[in-house]
Short mmCIF file of C-alpha atoms in Angstrom, two decimals:
data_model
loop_
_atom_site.label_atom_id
_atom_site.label_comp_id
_atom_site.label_asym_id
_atom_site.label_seq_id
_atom_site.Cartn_x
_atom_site.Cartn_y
_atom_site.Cartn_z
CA UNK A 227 25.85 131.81 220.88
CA UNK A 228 28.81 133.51 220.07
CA UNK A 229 28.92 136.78 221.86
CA UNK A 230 29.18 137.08 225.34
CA UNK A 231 25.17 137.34 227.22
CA UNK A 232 24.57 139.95 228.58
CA UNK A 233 22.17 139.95 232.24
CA UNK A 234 20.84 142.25 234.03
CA UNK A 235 19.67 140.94 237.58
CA UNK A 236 17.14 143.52 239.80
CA UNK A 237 17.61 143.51 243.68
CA UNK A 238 21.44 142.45 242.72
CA UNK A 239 23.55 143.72 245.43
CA UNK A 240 22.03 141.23 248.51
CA UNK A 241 20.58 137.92 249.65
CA UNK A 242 19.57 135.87 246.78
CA UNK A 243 20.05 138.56 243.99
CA UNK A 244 23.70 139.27 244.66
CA UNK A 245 24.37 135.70 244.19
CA UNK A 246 22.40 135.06 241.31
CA UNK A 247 24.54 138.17 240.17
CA UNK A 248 27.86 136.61 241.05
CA UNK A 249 26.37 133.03 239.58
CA UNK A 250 25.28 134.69 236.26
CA UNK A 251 28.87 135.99 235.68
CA UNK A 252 30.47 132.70 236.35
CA UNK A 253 28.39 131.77 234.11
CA UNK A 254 30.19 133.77 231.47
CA UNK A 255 27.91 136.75 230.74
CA UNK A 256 28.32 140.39 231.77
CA UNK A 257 26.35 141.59 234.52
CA UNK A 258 24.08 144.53 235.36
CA UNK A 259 24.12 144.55 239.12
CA UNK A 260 21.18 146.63 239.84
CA UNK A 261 19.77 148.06 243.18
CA UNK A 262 17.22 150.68 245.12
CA UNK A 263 18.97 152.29 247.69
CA UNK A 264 22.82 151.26 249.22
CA UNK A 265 25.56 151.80 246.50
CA UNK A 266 27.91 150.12 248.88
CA UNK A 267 26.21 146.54 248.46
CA UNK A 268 25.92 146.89 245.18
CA UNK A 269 29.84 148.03 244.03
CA UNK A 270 30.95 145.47 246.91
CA UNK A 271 28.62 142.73 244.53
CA UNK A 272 30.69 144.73 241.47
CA UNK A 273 33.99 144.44 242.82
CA UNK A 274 33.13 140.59 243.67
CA UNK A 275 32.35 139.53 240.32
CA UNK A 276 35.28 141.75 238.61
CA UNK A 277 37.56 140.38 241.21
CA UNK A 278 37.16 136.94 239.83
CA UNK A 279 37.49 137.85 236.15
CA UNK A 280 33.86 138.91 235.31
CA UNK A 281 32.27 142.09 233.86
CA UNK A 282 30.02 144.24 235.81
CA UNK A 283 28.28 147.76 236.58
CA UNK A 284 26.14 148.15 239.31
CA UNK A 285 22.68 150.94 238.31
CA UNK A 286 20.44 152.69 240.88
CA UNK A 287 16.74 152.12 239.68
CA UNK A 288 13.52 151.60 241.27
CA UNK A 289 11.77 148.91 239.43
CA UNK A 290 8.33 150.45 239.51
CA UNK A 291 9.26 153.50 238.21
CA UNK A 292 9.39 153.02 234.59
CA UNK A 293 11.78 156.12 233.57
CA UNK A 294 14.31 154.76 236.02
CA UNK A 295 13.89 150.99 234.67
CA UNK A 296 14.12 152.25 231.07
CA UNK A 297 17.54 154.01 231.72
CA UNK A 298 18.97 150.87 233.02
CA UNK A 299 18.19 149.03 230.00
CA UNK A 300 19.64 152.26 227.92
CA UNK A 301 22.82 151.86 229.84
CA UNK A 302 23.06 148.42 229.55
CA UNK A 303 22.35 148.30 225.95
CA UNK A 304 24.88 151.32 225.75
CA UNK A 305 27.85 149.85 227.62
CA UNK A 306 27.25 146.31 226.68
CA UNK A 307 25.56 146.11 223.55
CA UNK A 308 22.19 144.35 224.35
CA UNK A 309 20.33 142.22 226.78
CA UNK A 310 20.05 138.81 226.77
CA UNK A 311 18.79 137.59 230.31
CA UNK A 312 17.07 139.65 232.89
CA UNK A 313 16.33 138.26 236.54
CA UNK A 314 14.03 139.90 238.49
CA UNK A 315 14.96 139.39 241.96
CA UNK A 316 13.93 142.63 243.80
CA UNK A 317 11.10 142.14 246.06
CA UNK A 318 9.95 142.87 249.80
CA UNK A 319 8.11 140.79 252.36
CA UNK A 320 5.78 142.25 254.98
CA UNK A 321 4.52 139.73 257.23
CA UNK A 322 0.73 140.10 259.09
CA UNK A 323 -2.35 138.16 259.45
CA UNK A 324 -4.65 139.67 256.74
CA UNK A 325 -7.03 141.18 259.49
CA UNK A 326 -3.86 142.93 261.39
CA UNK A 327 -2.13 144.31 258.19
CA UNK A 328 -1.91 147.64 257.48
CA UNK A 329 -3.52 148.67 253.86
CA UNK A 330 -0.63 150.91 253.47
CA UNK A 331 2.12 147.82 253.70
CA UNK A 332 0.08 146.25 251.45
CA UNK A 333 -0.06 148.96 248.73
CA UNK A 334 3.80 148.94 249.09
CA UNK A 335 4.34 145.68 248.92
CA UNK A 336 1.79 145.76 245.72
CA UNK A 337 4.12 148.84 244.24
CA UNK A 338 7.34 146.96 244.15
CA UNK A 339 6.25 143.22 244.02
CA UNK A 340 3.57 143.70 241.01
CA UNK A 341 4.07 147.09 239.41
CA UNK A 342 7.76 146.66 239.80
CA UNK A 343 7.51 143.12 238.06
CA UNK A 344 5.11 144.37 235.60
CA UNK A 345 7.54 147.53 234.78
CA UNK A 346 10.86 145.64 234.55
CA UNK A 347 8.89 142.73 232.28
CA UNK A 348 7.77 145.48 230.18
CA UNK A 349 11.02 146.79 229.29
CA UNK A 350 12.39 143.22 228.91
CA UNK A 351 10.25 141.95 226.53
CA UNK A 352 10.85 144.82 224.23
CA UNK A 353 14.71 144.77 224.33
CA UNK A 354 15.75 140.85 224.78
CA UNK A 355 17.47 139.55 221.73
CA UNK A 356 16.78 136.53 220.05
CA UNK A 357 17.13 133.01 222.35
CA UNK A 358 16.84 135.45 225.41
CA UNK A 359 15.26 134.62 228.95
CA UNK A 360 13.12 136.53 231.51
CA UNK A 361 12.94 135.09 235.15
CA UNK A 362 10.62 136.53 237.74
CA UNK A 363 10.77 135.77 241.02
CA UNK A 364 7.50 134.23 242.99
CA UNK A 365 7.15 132.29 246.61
CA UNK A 366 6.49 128.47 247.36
CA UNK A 367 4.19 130.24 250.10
CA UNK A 368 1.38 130.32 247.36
CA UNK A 369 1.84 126.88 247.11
CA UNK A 370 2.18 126.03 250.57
CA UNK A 371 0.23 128.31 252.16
CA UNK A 372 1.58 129.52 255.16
CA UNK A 373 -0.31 131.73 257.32
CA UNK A 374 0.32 135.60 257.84
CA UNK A 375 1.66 135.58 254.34
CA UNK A 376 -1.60 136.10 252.30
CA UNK A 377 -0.77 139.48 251.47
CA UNK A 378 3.18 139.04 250.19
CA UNK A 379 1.71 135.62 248.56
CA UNK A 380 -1.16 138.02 246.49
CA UNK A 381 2.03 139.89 245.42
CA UNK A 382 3.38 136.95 243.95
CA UNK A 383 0.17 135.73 242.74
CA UNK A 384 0.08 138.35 239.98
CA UNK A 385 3.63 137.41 239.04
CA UNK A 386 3.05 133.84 238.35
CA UNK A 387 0.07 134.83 236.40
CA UNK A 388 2.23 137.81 234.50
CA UNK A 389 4.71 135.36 233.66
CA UNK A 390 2.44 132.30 232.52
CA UNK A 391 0.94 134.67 230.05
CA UNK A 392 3.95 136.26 228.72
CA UNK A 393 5.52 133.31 227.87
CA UNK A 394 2.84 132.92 224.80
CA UNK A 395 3.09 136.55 224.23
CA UNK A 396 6.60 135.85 223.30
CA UNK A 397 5.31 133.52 220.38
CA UNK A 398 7.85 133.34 217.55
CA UNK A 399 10.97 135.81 219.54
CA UNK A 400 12.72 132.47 220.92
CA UNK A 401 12.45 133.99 224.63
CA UNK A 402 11.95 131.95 227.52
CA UNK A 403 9.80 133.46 230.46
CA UNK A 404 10.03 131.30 233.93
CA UNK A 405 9.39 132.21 237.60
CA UNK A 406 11.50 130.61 240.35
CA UNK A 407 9.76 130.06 243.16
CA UNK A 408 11.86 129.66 246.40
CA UNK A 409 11.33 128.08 249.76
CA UNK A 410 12.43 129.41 253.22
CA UNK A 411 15.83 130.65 252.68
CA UNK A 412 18.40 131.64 254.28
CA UNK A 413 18.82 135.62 253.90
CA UNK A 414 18.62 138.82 255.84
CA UNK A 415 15.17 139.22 254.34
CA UNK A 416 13.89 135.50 255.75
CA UNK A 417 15.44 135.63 259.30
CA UNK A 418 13.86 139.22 260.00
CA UNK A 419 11.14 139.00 262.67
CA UNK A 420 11.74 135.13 263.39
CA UNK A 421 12.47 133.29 266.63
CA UNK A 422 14.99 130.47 266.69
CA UNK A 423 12.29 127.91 267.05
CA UNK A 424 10.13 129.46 263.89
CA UNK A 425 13.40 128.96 262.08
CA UNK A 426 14.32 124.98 263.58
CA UNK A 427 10.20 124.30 262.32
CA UNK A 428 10.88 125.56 258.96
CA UNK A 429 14.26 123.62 258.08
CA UNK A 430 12.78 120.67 259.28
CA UNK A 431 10.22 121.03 257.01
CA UNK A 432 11.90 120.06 253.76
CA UNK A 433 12.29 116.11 253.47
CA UNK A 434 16.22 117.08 253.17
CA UNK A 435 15.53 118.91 256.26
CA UNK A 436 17.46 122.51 256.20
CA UNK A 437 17.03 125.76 254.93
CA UNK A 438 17.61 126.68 251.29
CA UNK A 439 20.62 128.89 250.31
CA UNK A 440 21.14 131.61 248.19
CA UNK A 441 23.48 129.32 245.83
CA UNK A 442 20.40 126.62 245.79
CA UNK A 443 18.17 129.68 243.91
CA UNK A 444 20.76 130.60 241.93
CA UNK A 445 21.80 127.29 240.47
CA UNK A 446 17.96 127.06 239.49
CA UNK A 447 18.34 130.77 238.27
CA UNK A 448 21.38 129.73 236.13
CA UNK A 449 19.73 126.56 234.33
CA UNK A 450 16.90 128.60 233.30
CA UNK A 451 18.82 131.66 232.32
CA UNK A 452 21.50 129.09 229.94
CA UNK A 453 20.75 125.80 228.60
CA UNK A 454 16.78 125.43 229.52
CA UNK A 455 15.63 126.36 226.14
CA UNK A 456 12.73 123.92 226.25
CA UNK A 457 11.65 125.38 229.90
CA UNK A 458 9.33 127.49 229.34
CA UNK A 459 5.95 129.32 230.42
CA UNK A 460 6.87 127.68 233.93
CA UNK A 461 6.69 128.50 237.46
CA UNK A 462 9.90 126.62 239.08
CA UNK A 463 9.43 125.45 243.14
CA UNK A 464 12.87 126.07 244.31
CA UNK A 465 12.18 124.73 247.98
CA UNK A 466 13.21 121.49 248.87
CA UNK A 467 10.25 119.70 248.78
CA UNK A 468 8.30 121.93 250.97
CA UNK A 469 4.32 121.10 250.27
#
């Protein structure tokens, strides 16, 4: 591939996103840093990756709002010619016991987590080039099964079942679609609402007992987003070992 790729990464100016972001451009490829609602995180990700030699614009969109997600791809396409990866990294986590939760987290969670997915997805698979990748984001917690998660793990439910089955829609286009599927890491996002000893329980739960990083996702991010050409139609557990 001669031309520089081209990524745009959703939910790119924090936690695991920015540093995806950052990874991405390190990676060689210019960068579409794009975010919901602080314009400070996301030119501070910006000025990061330009800072050490990379391209990058940061783009205000909500990701289930399919006007907004359709002008990022027209101003990535416009500024940098095309898209070749997009990450899909924006997400939120609201944590209940099913019979506590209120419907109305739920229905957001379901706005951003499935619609959002489903929107951005929508718009990738029409616009990636040729030998392109899509990478959603999805939990180990439907895996493992933690408790007070069913809700956020239903969310991400319907994205490893989005992306299983548009990996064979993409028959014949030489596009990759993969979710990652992290552990407990360590962000914002995780530590929110967790006691010390919540946190100690859930690094020693890995056999290399600690938390994930951000950098541990992204590396992941960054082998399916490059050279994993013969990855595909997968959903990737990202956790340590956590079962």
């Amino acid at each position: 591939m001669g031309e520089t790729r081209v990524a745009i990464v959703t939910g790119g100016s924090g936690g695991i996103g920015r540093v995806v972001a950052e990874r991405l451009a390190k990676d060689g490829m210019k960068v579409v840093v794009n975010y919901a609602g602080n314009p400070k995180r996301a030119e501070e990700a910006v000025e990061a990756i330009t800072a050490a030699g990379g391209s990058a614009f940061a783009f205000q969109a909500d990701v289930a709002d399919e006007e907004q997600v359709a002008a990022l791809f027209d101003e990535t396409e416009k500024t940098f010619g095309g898209v070749d990866v997009v990450v899909h990294t924006a997400g939120i986590m609201l944590v209940s016991p099913l019979a506590d939760l209120d419907l109305a987290d739920f229905d957001r969670m379901h706005r951003i987590n499935v619609r959002g997915t489903f929107v951005v997805d929508q718009q990738a698979v029409r616009r990636l080039r040729r030998g392109g990748a899509l990478i959603n984001f999805s939990t180990s917690v439907t895996h493992i099964a933690v408790p007070n998660y069913t809700a956020y793990a239903a969310t991400k439910g319907s994205v490893d079942g989005m992306t299983l089955i548009l990996a064979k829609e993409m028959r014949g286009r030489d596009i990759t679609v993969n979710a990652v599927a992290p552990g407990p890491t360590a962000t914002p996002l995780y530590f929110d609402g967790k006691d010390q000893e919540t946190i100690d329980r859930a690094a020693k739960a890995a056999p290399l007992e600690r938390l994930g990083v951000p950098d541990d996702i992204a590396e992941a991010v960054s082998f399916l987003a490059g050279p994993a050409r013969w990855v595909n139609g997968q959903v990737i557990y990202v956790n340590g070992g956590v079962v």
